[in-house]
Amino acid sequence: MNPTPNTTALNRDTWPIATCMHGFSPQLPDGTRLHDASAEVWDGVFRTISSLGFTAVEIADSHIRPADLEPTRRAELVQIAQSHGVAPISVHVQRQSVIQPGKGEQNLAYAHRAIDAAAEQGMSVFSTGLHQPFTEAQQRALWFWTAQGPVDPDDADTRALAVSRLRELGEHAASVGLQMSLEMYEDTYLGTADSAVRLVEEIGLDNVGLNPDIGNLVRLHRPIEDWREMHQKTLPYANYWHVKNYTRDEAADGSWFTSTPTSMELGLINYRAMVELALELGFSGPFLMEQYGGDSLGVCATNRTYLQSLLPPAR
């Protein structure tokens, strides 16, 4: 059963479609973090987002951490965004896994603060996952996904701990009116379609679903599951969706693999077919346009226009 709330009849003009923040540097030229930047700097960020036609944004904690802002600054962030017609609809807590060795409890406490901050700021989705900080090899790589990252252990007790802590967060999110979405990511308990679905079922909460970001898996330079089958298994559980695409090529004998970021329309994943399937299954959650490299914001805007063409027109 799809856990996404069955809200009003959305269409291509009203469907919430947010942009990511990859197109902005998390650090200013003078070394100031975007998190700590002045209201004038934040104003420029949201003015740019608005100028590209976006009315929604995902606040990624790689750039701004609502949980660690003073209440006055949280209010200021929302006020500035709204002054440009932009709504922060989700907070994305990334690389702070609740089962990260030595930091799991600390990350759990941070996630609870992020949920409260998101609710205070009027967001609708708390987005997170089980991916951990980059390894040194990933930090050195041109594309981080071409180097090996941390791997969740094949251990029943650790998986049970992940279920328990994520359920705790899901219950908190539900208590403040938020959906909680778990992002699929390689080498975690959300790294295959079957494991991700089983994790959501083990958590067992109506407001906890999947972010079927299959692009995270298509880009890997290794054998992958069939992208069609992954979508077919995970879309029934989707309540929020990071969409991006990659070209992918591989040798028939498995001796090499390669991928490159591209637009939604041109990559390996056929989003026309997958969005149609999602709608048939009752998906009604927000979309998040995501892009690495190049003019990230520009590609996100192009992808939004393409995605809107796949959504039902207004009646």
XYZ file of C-alpha atoms in Angstrom:
315
model
C 0.000 0.000 0.000
C 1.287 3.458 -0.896
C 1.701 5.449 2.354
C 1.418 8.830 0.626
C -1.681 10.735 1.746
C -4.399 10.712 -0.914
C -4.877 14.478 -1.032
C -6.560 16.631 -3.640
C -6.429 15.944 -7.358
C -3.023 17.388 -8.187
C -2.055 18.463 -11.686
C 1.001 19.740 -13.526
C 0.315 23.295 -12.325
C -0.222 22.470 -8.641
C 2.019 19.471 -7.964
C 4.772 20.381 -5.481
C 8.084 20.260 -7.371
C 11.124 21.468 -5.437
C 14.700 22.157 -6.419
C 17.740 20.873 -4.604
C 20.478 23.196 -3.338
C 23.403 21.558 -5.181
C 23.698 24.609 -7.404
C 24.771 26.746 -4.437
C 28.094 26.441 -2.685
C 27.783 25.459 0.980
C 30.631 27.886 1.687
C 31.020 31.503 0.599
C 34.272 32.819 -0.942
C 35.282 34.333 2.410
C 34.906 30.967 4.139
C 31.562 31.696 5.788
C 29.210 28.720 5.695
C 25.923 29.271 3.895
C 24.346 28.090 7.150
C 25.784 31.150 8.900
C 25.390 33.605 6.008
C 23.652 36.957 6.248
C 20.023 37.543 5.365
C 21.234 39.291 2.199
C 23.042 36.146 1.044
C 20.022 33.968 1.775
C 17.879 36.472 -0.107
C 20.072 36.003 -3.169
C 19.683 32.220 -2.947
C 15.903 32.331 -2.921
C 15.766 35.073 -5.531
C 17.718 32.790 -7.862
C 15.455 29.831 -7.093
C 12.396 31.953 -7.829
C 13.883 33.341 -11.041
C 14.091 29.781 -12.377
C 10.388 29.274 -11.803
C 10.567 27.164 -8.654
C 8.067 27.695 -5.870
C 9.493 25.045 -3.524
C 12.906 24.025 -2.214
C 14.410 21.200 -0.211
C 16.653 22.506 2.565
C 19.608 20.135 2.577
C 21.602 20.111 5.784
C 24.788 20.020 3.707
C 23.982 23.701 3.117
C 21.702 24.920 5.916
C 20.831 22.960 9.066
C 17.451 24.107 10.376
C 18.010 22.014 13.507
C 21.040 24.129 14.418
C 19.602 27.561 13.640
C 18.347 29.835 16.362
C 14.539 30.181 16.301
C 14.797 33.729 14.995
C 16.968 32.581 12.100
C 14.622 29.702 11.293
C 11.789 32.205 11.045
C 13.984 34.532 8.996
C 14.803 31.745 6.530
C 11.128 31.025 5.917
C 10.262 34.726 5.659
C 12.974 35.345 3.065
C 11.955 32.291 1.039
C 8.288 33.264 1.104
C 9.093 36.815 0.059
C 10.224 35.290 -3.250
C 7.248 32.938 -3.492
C 9.320 29.917 -2.461
C 8.234 27.414 0.197
C 10.731 25.172 2.027
C 8.782 21.905 1.808
C 11.329 19.415 3.128
C 14.489 19.096 5.143
C 17.002 16.498 3.978
C 19.291 15.089 6.667
C 22.081 13.312 4.848
C 25.177 11.312 5.777
C 24.162 11.239 9.441
C 23.076 7.635 9.764
C 21.420 6.614 13.024
C 23.600 3.482 12.985
C 26.904 5.178 12.092
C 29.576 3.590 14.305
C 30.415 5.862 17.214
C 27.895 8.540 16.204
C 24.555 6.779 15.894
C 23.023 8.147 19.093
C 24.316 11.654 18.360
C 22.864 11.497 14.855
C 19.556 10.240 16.232
C 19.315 13.234 18.567
C 20.150 15.573 15.682
C 17.442 13.994 13.521
C 14.877 14.594 16.268
C 15.868 18.278 16.346
C 15.605 18.430 12.555
C 12.061 17.066 12.701
C 11.012 19.704 15.214
C 12.655 22.444 13.149
C 10.967 21.243 9.953
C 7.565 21.252 11.630
C 8.212 24.717 13.058
C 9.062 25.981 9.574
C 5.897 24.561 8.058
C 7.542 21.826 5.995
C 5.739 18.633 5.011
C 8.540 16.054 4.662
C 11.433 14.892 6.808
C 13.831 13.186 4.399
C 16.769 11.077 5.527
C 18.573 7.794 4.931
C 21.336 5.541 6.169
C 24.243 6.834 4.096
C 27.329 7.918 6.012
C 30.011 10.611 5.494
C 32.276 10.311 2.486
C 35.445 8.252 2.769
C 38.744 9.884 1.855
C 38.645 8.081 -1.486
C 35.178 9.486 -2.204
C 36.344 12.984 -1.310
C 39.213 12.689 -3.801
C 37.138 11.257 -6.664
C 35.748 13.377 -9.483
C 32.390 11.702 -8.867
C 32.054 10.349 -5.323
C 29.969 7.360 -6.405
C 32.942 5.920 -8.325
C 34.775 5.189 -5.037
C 33.703 2.749 -2.363
C 31.794 4.221 0.564
C 30.792 2.807 3.952
C 28.773 -0.423 3.986
C 26.015 -1.347 6.431
C 26.929 -4.664 8.093
C 25.130 -7.885 7.242
C 24.102 -8.192 10.866
C 20.598 -8.789 12.215
C 21.176 -6.812 15.402
C 22.409 -3.717 13.554
C 19.506 -3.880 11.152
C 17.098 -4.223 14.074
C 18.689 -1.133 15.634
C 18.160 0.764 12.376
C 14.494 -0.259 12.343
C 14.017 0.746 15.984
C 15.653 4.146 15.638
C 13.960 4.967 12.333
C 10.606 3.943 13.800
C 11.291 6.301 16.711
C 11.916 9.120 14.233
C 8.853 8.175 12.225
C 6.647 8.317 15.302
C 8.063 11.735 16.133
C 7.468 12.937 12.577
C 3.885 11.696 12.671
C 3.256 13.509 15.950
C 4.108 16.850 14.327
C 2.329 16.159 11.043
C 5.290 15.221 8.838
C 5.819 12.478 6.317
C 9.173 10.726 6.730
C 10.893 9.457 3.603
C 13.910 7.143 3.441
C 16.290 7.660 0.538
C 17.564 4.641 -1.340
C 21.362 4.523 -1.341
C 23.927 1.889 -2.177
C 25.456 -0.433 0.429
C 22.907 0.528 3.079
C 19.785 -1.307 4.217
C 18.106 0.948 1.648
C 20.521 -0.154 -1.077
C 18.359 -2.697 -2.913
C 14.684 -2.664 -3.757
C 13.871 -5.727 -1.660
C 15.830 -4.556 1.370
C 14.350 -1.040 1.203
C 10.790 -2.342 0.990
C 11.409 -4.760 3.840
C 12.829 -1.942 5.984
C 9.725 0.203 5.512
C 7.512 -2.775 6.282
C 9.542 -3.535 9.409
C 9.155 0.063 10.590
C 5.437 -0.309 10.015
C 4.223 3.308 10.171
C 1.777 4.873 7.723
C 3.782 8.115 7.465
C 7.119 6.395 6.728
C 7.768 5.621 3.082
C 10.492 5.455 0.485
C 12.296 8.029 -1.596
C 12.930 5.759 -4.629
C 15.998 7.655 -5.814
C 17.016 4.943 -8.263
C 19.450 7.384 -9.880
C 21.710 6.789 -6.878
C 22.020 3.172 -8.015
C 22.008 3.607 -11.801
C 25.165 5.723 -11.557
C 27.249 3.039 -9.834
C 30.239 1.586 -11.676
C 29.246 -1.975 -10.826
C 26.432 -4.411 -11.640
C 22.990 -3.093 -10.622
C 19.430 -4.347 -10.421
C 17.194 -3.649 -13.399
C 15.920 -0.085 -12.983
C 12.410 -1.088 -14.072
C 12.153 -3.806 -11.455
C 13.494 -1.487 -8.748
C 10.788 1.064 -9.513
C 8.064 -1.557 -9.701
C 8.986 -2.804 -6.220
C 9.546 0.541 -4.511
C 7.034 2.973 -6.032
C 4.096 1.458 -4.096
C 5.882 2.677 -0.939
C 6.980 6.096 -2.229
C 5.952 9.294 -0.433
C 8.698 11.643 -1.718
C 10.839 11.341 -4.816
C 14.305 12.622 -5.687
C 14.432 12.423 -9.484
C 17.603 12.607 -11.538
C 19.079 10.613 -14.377
C 22.367 9.312 -15.721
C 23.597 7.873 -18.967
C 24.968 4.412 -18.299
C 27.061 2.039 -20.355
C 28.578 -1.299 -19.454
C 30.406 -4.191 -21.049
C 28.411 -7.352 -21.675
C 31.056 -9.359 -19.844
C 30.916 -7.081 -16.790
C 34.498 -5.867 -17.201
C 33.651 -2.145 -17.091
C 30.869 0.281 -16.225
C 30.502 4.020 -16.669
C 27.908 6.724 -16.013
C 27.510 10.472 -16.405
C 24.846 12.864 -15.071
C 22.323 14.006 -17.655
C 18.770 15.336 -17.841
C 15.720 13.315 -16.813
C 14.659 12.941 -20.428
C 17.975 11.688 -21.820
C 19.228 9.182 -19.224
C 18.813 5.449 -18.771
C 15.655 5.687 -16.636
C 12.513 6.208 -18.706
C 10.765 8.693 -16.449
C 7.757 8.957 -18.756
C 6.987 5.317 -18.007
C 7.958 5.471 -14.337
C 5.917 8.592 -13.545
C 2.926 7.007 -15.283
C 3.389 3.914 -13.115
C 3.734 6.002 -9.959
C 0.516 7.879 -10.674
C -1.319 4.623 -11.330
C -0.140 3.437 -7.904
C -1.452 6.591 -6.238
C 1.761 8.551 -5.685
C 0.956 12.109 -4.605
C 4.095 13.204 -2.781
C 6.432 16.069 -3.697
C 9.088 15.694 -6.370
C 12.628 16.963 -5.820
C 14.729 17.917 -8.851
C 18.343 16.879 -8.256
C 21.414 17.262 -10.442
C 25.187 16.923 -9.990
C 27.713 18.848 -12.037
C 27.399 21.622 -14.602
C 24.602 24.156 -14.168
C 22.743 22.109 -11.576
C 20.000 24.697 -11.098
C 19.495 25.119 -14.832
C 19.161 21.382 -15.407
C 16.759 21.156 -12.456
C 14.591 23.809 -14.116
C 14.706 21.970 -17.453
C 13.799 18.743 -15.677
C 10.881 20.445 -13.926
C 9.427 21.518 -17.260
C 9.834 17.977 -18.607
C 8.275 16.448 -15.480
C 5.295 18.801 -15.646
C 4.621 17.550 -19.165
C 4.246 14.036 -17.695
C 1.750 15.068 -15.022
C -2.011 15.354 -15.583
C -3.208 18.693 -16.947
C -5.616 20.884 -15.023
C -9.238 20.049 -15.758
